[in-house]
JSON list of C-alpha atoms in Angstrom, two decimals:
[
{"chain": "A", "resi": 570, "resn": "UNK", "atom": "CA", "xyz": [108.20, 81.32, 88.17]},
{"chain": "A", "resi": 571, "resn": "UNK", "atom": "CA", "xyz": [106.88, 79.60, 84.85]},
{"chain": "A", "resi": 572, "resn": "UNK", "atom": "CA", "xyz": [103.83, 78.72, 86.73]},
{"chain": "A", "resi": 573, "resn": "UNK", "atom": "CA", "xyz": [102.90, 81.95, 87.65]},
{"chain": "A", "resi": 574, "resn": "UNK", "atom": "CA", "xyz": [100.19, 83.18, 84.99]},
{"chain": "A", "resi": 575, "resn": "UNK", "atom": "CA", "xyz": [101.20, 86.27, 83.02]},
{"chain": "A", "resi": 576, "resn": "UNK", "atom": "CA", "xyz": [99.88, 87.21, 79.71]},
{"chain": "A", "resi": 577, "resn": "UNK", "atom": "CA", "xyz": [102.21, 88.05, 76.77]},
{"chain": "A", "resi": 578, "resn": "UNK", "atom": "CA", "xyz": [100.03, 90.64, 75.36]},
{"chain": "A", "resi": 579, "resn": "UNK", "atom": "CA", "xyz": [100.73, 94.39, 76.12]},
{"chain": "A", "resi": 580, "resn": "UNK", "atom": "CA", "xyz": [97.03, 94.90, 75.97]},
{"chain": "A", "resi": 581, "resn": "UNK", "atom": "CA", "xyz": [96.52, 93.15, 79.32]},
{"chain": "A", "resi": 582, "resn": "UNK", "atom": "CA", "xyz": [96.64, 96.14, 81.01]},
{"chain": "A", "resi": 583, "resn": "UNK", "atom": "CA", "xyz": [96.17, 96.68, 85.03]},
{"chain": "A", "resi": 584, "resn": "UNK", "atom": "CA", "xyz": [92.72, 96.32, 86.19]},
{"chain": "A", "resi": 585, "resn": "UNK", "atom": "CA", "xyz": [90.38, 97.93, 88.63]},
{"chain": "A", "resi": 586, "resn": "UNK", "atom": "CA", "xyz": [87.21, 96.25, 89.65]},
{"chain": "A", "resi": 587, "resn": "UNK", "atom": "CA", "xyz": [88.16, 94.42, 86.35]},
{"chain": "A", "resi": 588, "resn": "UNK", "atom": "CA", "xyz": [88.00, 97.68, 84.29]},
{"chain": "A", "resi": 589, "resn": "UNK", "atom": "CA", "xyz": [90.98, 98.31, 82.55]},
{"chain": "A", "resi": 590, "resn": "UNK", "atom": "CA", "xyz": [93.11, 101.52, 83.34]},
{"chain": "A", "resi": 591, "resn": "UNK", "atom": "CA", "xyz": [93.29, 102.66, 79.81]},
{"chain": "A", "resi": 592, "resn": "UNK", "atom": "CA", "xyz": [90.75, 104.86, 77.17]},
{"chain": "A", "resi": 593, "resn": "UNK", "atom": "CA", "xyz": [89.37, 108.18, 78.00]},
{"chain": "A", "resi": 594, "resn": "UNK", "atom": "CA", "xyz": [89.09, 110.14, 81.80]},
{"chain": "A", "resi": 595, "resn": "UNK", "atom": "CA", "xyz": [85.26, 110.37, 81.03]},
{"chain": "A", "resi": 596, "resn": "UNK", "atom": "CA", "xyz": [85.03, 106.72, 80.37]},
{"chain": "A", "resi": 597, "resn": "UNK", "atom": "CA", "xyz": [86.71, 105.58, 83.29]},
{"chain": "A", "resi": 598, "resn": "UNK", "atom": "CA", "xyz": [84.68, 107.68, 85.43]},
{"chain": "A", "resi": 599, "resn": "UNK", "atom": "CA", "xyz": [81.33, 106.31, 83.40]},
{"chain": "A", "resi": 600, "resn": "UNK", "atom": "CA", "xyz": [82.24, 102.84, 84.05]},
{"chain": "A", "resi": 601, "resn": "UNK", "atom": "CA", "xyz": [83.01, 103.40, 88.23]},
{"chain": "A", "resi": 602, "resn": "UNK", "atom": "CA", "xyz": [80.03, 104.85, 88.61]},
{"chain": "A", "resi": 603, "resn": "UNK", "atom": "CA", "xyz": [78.83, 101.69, 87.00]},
{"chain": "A", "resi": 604, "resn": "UNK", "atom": "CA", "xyz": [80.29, 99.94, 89.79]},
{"chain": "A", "resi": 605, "resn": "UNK", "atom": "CA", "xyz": [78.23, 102.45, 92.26]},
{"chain": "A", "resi": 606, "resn": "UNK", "atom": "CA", "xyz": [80.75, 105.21, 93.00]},
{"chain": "A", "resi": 607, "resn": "UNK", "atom": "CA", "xyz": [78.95, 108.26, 93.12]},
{"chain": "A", "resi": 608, "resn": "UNK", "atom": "CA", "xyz": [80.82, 112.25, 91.96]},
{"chain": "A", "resi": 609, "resn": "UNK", "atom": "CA", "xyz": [82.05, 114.08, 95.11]},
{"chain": "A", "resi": 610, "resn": "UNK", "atom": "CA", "xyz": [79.69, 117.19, 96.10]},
{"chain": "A", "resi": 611, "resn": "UNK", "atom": "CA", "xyz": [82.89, 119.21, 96.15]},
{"chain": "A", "resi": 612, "resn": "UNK", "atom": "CA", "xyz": [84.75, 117.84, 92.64]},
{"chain": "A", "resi": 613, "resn": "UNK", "atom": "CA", "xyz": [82.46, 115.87, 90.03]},
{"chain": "A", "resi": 614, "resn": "UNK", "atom": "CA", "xyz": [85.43, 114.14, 88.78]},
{"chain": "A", "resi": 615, "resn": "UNK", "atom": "CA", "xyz": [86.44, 112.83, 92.03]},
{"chain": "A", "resi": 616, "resn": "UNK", "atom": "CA", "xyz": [84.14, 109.58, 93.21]},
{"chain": "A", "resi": 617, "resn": "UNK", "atom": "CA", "xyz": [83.11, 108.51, 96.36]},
{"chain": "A", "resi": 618, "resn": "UNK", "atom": "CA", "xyz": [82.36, 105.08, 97.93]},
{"chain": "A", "resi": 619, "resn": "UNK", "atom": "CA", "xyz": [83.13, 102.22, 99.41]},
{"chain": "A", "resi": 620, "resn": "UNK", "atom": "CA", "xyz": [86.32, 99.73, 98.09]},
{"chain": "A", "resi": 621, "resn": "UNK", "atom": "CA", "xyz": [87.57, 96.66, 99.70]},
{"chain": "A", "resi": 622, "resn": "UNK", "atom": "CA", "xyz": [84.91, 97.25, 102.91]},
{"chain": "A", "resi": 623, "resn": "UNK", "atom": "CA", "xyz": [86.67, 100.77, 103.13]},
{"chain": "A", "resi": 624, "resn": "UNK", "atom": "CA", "xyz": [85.12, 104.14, 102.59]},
{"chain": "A", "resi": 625, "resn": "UNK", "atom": "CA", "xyz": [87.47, 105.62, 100.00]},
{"chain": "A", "resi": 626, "resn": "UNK", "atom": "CA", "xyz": [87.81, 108.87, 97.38]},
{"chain": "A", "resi": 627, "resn": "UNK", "atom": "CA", "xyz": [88.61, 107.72, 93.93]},
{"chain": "A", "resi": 628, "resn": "UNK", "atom": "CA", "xyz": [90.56, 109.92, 91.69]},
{"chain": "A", "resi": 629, "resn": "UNK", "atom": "CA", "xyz": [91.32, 108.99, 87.27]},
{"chain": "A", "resi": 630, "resn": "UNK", "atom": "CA", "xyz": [95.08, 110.17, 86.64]},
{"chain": "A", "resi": 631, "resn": "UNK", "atom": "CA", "xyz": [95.71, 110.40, 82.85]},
{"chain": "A", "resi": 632, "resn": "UNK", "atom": "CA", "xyz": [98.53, 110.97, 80.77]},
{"chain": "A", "resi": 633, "resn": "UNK", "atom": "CA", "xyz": [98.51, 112.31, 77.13]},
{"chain": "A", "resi": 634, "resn": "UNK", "atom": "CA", "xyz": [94.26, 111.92, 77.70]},
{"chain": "A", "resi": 635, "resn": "UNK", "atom": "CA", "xyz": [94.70, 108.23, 78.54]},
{"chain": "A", "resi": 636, "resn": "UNK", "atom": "CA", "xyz": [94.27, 106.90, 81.96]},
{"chain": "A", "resi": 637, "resn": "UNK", "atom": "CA", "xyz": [97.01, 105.90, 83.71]},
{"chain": "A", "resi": 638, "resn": "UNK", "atom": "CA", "xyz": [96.55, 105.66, 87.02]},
{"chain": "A", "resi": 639, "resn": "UNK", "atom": "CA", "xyz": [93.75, 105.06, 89.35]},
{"chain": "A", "resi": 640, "resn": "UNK", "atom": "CA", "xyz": [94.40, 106.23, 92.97]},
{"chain": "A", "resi": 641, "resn": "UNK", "atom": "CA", "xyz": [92.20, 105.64, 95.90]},
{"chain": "A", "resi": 642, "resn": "UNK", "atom": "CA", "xyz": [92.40, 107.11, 99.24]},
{"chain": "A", "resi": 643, "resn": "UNK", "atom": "CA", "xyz": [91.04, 106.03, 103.08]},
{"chain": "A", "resi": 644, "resn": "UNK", "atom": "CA", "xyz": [88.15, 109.01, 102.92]},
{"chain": "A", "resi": 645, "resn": "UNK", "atom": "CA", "xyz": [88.22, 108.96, 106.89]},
{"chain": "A", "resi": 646, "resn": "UNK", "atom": "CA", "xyz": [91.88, 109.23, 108.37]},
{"chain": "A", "resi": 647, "resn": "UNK", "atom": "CA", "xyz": [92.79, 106.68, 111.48]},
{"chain": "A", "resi": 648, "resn": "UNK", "atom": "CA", "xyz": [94.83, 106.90, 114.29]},
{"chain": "A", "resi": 649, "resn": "UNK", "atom": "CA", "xyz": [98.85, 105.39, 113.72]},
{"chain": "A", "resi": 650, "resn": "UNK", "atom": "CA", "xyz": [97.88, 102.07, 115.39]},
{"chain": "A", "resi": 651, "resn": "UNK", "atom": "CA", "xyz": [94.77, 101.59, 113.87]},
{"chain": "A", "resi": 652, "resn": "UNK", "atom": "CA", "xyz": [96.82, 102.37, 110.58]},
{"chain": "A", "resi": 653, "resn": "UNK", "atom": "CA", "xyz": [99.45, 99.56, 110.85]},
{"chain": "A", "resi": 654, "resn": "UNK", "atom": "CA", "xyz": [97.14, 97.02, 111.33]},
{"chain": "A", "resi": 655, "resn": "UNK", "atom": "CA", "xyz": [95.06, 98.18, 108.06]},
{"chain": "A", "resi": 656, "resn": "UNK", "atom": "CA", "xyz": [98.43, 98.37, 106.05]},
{"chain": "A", "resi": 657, "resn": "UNK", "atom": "CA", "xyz": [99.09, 94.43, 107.39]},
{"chain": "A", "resi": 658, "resn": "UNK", "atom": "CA", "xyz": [95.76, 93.02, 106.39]},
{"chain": "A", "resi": 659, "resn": "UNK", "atom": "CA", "xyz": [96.20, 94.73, 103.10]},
{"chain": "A", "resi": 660, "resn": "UNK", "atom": "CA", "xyz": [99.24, 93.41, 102.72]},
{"chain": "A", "resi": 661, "resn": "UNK", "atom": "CA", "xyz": [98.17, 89.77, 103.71]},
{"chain": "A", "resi": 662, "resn": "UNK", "atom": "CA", "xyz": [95.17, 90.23, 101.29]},
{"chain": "A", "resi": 663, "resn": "UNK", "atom": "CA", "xyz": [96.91, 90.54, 98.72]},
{"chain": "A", "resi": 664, "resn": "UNK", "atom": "CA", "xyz": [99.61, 87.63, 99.08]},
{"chain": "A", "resi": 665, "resn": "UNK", "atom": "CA", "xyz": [96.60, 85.50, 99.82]},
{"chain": "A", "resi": 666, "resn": "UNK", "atom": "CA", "xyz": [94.96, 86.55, 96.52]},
{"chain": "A", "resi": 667, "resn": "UNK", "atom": "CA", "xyz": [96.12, 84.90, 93.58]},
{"chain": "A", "resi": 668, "resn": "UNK", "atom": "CA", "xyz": [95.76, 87.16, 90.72]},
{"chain": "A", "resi": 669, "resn": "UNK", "atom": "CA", "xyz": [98.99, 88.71, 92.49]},
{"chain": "A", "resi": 670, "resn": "UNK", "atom": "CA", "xyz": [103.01, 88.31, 92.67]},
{"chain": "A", "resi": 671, "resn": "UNK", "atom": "CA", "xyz": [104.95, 90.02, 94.91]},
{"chain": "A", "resi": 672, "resn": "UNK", "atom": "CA", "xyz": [108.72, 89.46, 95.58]},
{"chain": "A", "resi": 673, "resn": "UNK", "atom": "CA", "xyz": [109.18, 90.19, 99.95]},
{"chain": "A", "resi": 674, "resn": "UNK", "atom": "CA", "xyz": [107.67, 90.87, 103.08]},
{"chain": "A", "resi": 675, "resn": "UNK", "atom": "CA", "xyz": [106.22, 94.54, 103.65]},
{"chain": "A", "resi": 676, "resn": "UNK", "atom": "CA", "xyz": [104.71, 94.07, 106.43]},
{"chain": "A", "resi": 677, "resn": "UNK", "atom": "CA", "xyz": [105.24, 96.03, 109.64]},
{"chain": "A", "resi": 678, "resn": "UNK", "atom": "CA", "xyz": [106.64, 94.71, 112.68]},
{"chain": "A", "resi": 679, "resn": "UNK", "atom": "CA", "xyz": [104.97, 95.33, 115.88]},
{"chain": "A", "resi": 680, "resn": "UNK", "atom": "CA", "xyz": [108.13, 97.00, 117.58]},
{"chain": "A", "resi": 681, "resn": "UNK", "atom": "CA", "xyz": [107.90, 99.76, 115.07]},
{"chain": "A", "resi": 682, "resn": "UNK", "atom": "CA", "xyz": [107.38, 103.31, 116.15]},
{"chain": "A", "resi": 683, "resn": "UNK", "atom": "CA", "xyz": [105.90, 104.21, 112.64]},
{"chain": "A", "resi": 684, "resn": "UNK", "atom": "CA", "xyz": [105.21, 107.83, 114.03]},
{"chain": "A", "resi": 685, "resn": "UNK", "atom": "CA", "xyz": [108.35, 108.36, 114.97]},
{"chain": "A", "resi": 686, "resn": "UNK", "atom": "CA", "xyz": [109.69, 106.74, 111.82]},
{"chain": "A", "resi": 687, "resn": "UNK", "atom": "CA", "xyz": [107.59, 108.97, 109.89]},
{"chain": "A", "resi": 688, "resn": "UNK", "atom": "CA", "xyz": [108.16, 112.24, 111.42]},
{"chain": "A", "resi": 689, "resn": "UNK", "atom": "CA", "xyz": [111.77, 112.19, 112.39]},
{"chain": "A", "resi": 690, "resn": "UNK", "atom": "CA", "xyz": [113.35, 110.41, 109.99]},
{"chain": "A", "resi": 691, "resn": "UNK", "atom": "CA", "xyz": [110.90, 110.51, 106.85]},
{"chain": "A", "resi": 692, "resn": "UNK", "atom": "CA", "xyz": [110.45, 107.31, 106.31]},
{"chain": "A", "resi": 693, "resn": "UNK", "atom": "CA", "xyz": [107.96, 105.46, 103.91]},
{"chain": "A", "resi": 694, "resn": "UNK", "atom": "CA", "xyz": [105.73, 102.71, 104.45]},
{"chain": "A", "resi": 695, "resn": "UNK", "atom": "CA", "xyz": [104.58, 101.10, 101.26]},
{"chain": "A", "resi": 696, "resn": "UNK", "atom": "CA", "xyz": [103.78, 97.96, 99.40]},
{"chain": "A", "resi": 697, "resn": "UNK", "atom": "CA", "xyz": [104.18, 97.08, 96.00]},
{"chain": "A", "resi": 698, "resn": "UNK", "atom": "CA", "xyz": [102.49, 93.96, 94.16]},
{"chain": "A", "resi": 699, "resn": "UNK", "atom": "CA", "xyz": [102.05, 93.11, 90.57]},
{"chain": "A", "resi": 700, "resn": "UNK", "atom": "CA", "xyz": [98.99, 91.88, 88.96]},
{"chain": "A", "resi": 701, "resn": "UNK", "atom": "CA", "xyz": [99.13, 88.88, 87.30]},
{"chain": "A", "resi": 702, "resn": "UNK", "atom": "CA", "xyz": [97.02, 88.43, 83.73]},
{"chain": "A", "resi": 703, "resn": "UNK", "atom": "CA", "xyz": [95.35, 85.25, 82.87]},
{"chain": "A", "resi": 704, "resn": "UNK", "atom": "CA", "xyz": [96.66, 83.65, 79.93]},
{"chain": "A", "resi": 705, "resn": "UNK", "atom": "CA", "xyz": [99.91, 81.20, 81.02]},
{"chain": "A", "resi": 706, "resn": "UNK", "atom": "CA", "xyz": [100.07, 79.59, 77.56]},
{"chain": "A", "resi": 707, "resn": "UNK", "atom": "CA", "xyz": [100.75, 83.11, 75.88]},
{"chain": "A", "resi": 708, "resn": "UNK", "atom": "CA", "xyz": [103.26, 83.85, 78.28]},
{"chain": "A", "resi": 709, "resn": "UNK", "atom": "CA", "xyz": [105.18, 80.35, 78.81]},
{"chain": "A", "resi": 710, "resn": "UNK", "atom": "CA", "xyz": [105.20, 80.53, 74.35]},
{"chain": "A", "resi": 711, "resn": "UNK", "atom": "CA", "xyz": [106.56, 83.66, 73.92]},
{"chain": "A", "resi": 712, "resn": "UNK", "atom": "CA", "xyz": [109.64, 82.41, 76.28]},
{"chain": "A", "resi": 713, "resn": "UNK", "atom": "CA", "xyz": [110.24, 79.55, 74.84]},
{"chain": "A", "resi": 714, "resn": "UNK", "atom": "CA", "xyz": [110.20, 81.19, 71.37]},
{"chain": "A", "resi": 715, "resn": "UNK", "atom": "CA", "xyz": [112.84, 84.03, 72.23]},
{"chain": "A", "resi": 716, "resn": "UNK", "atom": "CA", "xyz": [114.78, 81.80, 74.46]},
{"chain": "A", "resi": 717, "resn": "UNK", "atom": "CA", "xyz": [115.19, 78.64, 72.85]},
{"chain": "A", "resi": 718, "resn": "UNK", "atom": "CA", "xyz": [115.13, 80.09, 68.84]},
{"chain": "A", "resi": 719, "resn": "UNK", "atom": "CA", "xyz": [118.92, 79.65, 68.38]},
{"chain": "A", "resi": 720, "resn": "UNK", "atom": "CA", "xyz": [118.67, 76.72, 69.38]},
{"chain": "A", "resi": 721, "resn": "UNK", "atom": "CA", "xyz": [117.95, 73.36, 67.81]},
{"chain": "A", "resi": 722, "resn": "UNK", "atom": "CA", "xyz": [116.33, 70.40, 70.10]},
{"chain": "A", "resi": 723, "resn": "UNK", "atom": "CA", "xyz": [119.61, 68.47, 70.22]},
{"chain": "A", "resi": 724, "resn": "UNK", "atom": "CA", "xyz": [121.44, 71.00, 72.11]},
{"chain": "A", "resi": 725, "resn": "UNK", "atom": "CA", "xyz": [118.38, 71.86, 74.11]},
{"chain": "A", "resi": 726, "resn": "UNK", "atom": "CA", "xyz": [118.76, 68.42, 75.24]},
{"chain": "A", "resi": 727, "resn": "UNK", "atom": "CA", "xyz": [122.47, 68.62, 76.25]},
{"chain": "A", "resi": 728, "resn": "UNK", "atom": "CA", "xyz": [122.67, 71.98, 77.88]},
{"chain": "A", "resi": 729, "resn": "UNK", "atom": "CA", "xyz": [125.17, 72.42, 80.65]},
{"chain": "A", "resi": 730, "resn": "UNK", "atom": "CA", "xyz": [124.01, 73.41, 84.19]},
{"chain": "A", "resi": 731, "resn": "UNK", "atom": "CA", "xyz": [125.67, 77.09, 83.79]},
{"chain": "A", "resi": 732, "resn": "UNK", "atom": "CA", "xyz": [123.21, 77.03, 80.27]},
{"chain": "A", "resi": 733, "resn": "UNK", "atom": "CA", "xyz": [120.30, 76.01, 82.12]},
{"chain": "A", "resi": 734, "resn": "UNK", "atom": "CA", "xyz": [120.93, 78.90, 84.92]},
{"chain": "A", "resi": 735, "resn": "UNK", "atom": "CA", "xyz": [121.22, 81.20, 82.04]},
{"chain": "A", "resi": 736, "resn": "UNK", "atom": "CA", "xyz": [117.81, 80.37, 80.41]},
{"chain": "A", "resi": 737, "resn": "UNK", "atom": "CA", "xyz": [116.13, 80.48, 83.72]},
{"chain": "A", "resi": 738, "resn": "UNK", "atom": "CA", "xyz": [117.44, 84.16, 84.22]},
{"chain": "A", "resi": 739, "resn": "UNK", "atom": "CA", "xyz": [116.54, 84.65, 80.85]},
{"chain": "A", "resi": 740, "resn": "UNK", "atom": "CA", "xyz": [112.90, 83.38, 81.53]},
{"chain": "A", "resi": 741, "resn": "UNK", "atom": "CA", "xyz": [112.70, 85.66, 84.90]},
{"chain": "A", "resi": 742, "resn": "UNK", "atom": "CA", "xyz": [113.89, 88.35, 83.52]},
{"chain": "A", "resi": 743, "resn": "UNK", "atom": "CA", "xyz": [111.16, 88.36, 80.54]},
{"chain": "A", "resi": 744, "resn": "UNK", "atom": "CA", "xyz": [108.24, 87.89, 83.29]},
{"chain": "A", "resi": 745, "resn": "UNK", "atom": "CA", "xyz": [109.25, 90.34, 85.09]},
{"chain": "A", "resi": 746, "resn": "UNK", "atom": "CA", "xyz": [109.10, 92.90, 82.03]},
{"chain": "A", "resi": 747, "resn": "UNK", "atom": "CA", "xyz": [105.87, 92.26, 82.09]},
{"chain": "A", "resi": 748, "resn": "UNK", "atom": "CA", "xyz": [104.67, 92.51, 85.69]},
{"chain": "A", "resi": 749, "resn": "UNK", "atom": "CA", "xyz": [106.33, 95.53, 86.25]},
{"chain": "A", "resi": 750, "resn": "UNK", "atom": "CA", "xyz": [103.93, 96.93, 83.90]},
{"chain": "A", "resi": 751, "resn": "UNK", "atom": "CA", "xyz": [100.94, 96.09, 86.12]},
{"chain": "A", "resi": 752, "resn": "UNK", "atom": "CA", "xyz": [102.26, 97.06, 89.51]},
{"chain": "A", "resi": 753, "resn": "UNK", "atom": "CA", "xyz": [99.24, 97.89, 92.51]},
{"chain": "A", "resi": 754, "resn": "UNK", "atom": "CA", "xyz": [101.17, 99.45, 95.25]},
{"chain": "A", "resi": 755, "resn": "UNK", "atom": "CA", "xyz": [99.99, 101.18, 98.77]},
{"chain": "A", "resi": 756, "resn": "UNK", "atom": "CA", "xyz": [101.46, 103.48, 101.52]},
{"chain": "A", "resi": 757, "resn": "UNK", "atom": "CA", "xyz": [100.77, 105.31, 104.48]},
{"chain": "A", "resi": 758, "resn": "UNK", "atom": "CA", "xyz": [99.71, 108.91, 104.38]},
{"chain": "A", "resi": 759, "resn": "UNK", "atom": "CA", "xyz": [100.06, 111.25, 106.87]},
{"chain": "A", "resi": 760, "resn": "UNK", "atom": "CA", "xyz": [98.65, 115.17, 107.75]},
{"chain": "A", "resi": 761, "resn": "UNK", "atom": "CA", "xyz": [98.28, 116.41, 110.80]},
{"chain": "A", "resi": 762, "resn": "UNK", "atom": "CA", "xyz": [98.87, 113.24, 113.05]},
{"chain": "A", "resi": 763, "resn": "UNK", "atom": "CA", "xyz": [96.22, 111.39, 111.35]},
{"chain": "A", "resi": 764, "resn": "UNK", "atom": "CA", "xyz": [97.01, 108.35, 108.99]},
{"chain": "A", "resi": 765, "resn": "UNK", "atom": "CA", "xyz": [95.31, 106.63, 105.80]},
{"chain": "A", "resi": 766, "resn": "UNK", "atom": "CA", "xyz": [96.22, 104.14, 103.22]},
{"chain": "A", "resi": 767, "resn": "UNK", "atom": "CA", "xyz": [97.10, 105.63, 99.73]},
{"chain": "A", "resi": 768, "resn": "UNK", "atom": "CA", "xyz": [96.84, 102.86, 96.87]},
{"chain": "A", "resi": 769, "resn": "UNK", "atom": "CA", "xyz": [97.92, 102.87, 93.33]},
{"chain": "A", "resi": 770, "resn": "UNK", "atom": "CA", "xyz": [96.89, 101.03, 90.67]},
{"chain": "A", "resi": 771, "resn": "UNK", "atom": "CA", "xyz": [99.15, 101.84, 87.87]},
{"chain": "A", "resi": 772, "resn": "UNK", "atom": "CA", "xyz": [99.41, 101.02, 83.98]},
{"chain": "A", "resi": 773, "resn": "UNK", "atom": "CA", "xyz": [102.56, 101.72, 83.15]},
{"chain": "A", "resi": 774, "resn": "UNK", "atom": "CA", "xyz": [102.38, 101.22, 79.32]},
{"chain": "A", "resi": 775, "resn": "UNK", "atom": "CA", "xyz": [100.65, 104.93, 79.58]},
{"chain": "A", "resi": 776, "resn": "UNK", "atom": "CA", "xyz": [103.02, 106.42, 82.58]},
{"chain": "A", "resi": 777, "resn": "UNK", "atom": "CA", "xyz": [104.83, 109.16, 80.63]},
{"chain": "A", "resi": 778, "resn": "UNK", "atom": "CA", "xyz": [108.32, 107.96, 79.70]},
{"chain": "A", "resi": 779, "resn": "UNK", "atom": "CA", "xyz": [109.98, 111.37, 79.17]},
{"chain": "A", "resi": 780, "resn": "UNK", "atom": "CA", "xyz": [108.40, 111.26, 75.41]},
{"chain": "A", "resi": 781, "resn": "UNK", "atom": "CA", "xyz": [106.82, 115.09, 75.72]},
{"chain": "A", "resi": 782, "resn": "UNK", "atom": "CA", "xyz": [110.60, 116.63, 76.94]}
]
């Protein structure tokens, strides 16, 4: 998992299109239409275009007046076949694509009667990956300093087996504290027996944490 490259610094937020999800609703929306999204005739702060070779509606979720969340939606519905096999290649597309980790399978097999699934006994069909941010040296330093600091080289050198497990969960479980803060994550969306893809791209270091109750 050390090889995986994950910045250190809580300012690497989650990106879309390589903007960060972070700063003001106005500025996000400034810097898609940058990217050629256009405002919706029917909501100015809703954007139009196309993502990923899809025709999609792009919303700017904020939280406290910071954005936290970009969600884009499949702006034409499909039928429940043609659905699965988008939700596959998405989920292919993004194991394939480095600047992700992921931790299982979500694909969906081909014996599955997602309709059914759906319908009768509510089930959900989603993915969730984790982007990953450039900098390995920050990341693989930062271990090593708050793993190995009470220890001196010596007994570095003649750790136990059981002590090496122990750092390596240590090490895991400090990447994962910070890819769970950069999690992209897609489902299936149904109304009225027609089906689109629902994605998420998420910075969690401004999802509200219960700090307004």
């Amino acid at each position: 998992m050390l090889s995986i490259s994950v910045c250190a610094q809580q300012k690497d937020v989650t990106r879309f299109l390589g903007i960060p999800i972070d700063g003001s609703k106005s500025e996000m929306i400034r810097k898609l239409k940058a990217k050629g999204f256009e405002s919706s005739p029917y909501d100015k702060e809703v954007l139009t275009g196309e993502f990923n070779g899809t025709s999609v509606n792009v919303h700017v979720v904020t939280n406290n007046n910071k954005v936290c969340r970009i969600f884009v939606a499949d702006a034409v519905p499909r039928s429940v076949g043609d659905i699965v096999v988008r939700f596959n290649n998405l989920c292919r597309q993004f194991e394939n694509n480095g600047k992700y980790a992921y931790f299982e399978d979500f694909t969906i097999s081909d014996d599955e009667d997602v309709r059914y699934e759906m319908t009768v006994n509510n089930k959900r069909y989603e993915a969730i990956y984790y982007q990953v941010p450039s900098d390995t040296a920050a990341l693989i330093n930062e271990i090593r300093t708050s793993v190995m600091k009470n220890y001196t080289e010596e007994q570095i050198s003649e750790f136990t087996d059981e002590q090496k497990n122990e750092i390596q969960e240590k090490c895991f479980e400090l990447l994962s504290e910070k890819l769970i803060k950069r999690p992209v994550w897609f489902r299936i969306g149904e109304s009225y027996g027609e089906y689109s893809i629902l994605m998420y791209y998420d910075n969690e270091y401004n999802r509200a944490n219960g700090e307004d109750l």
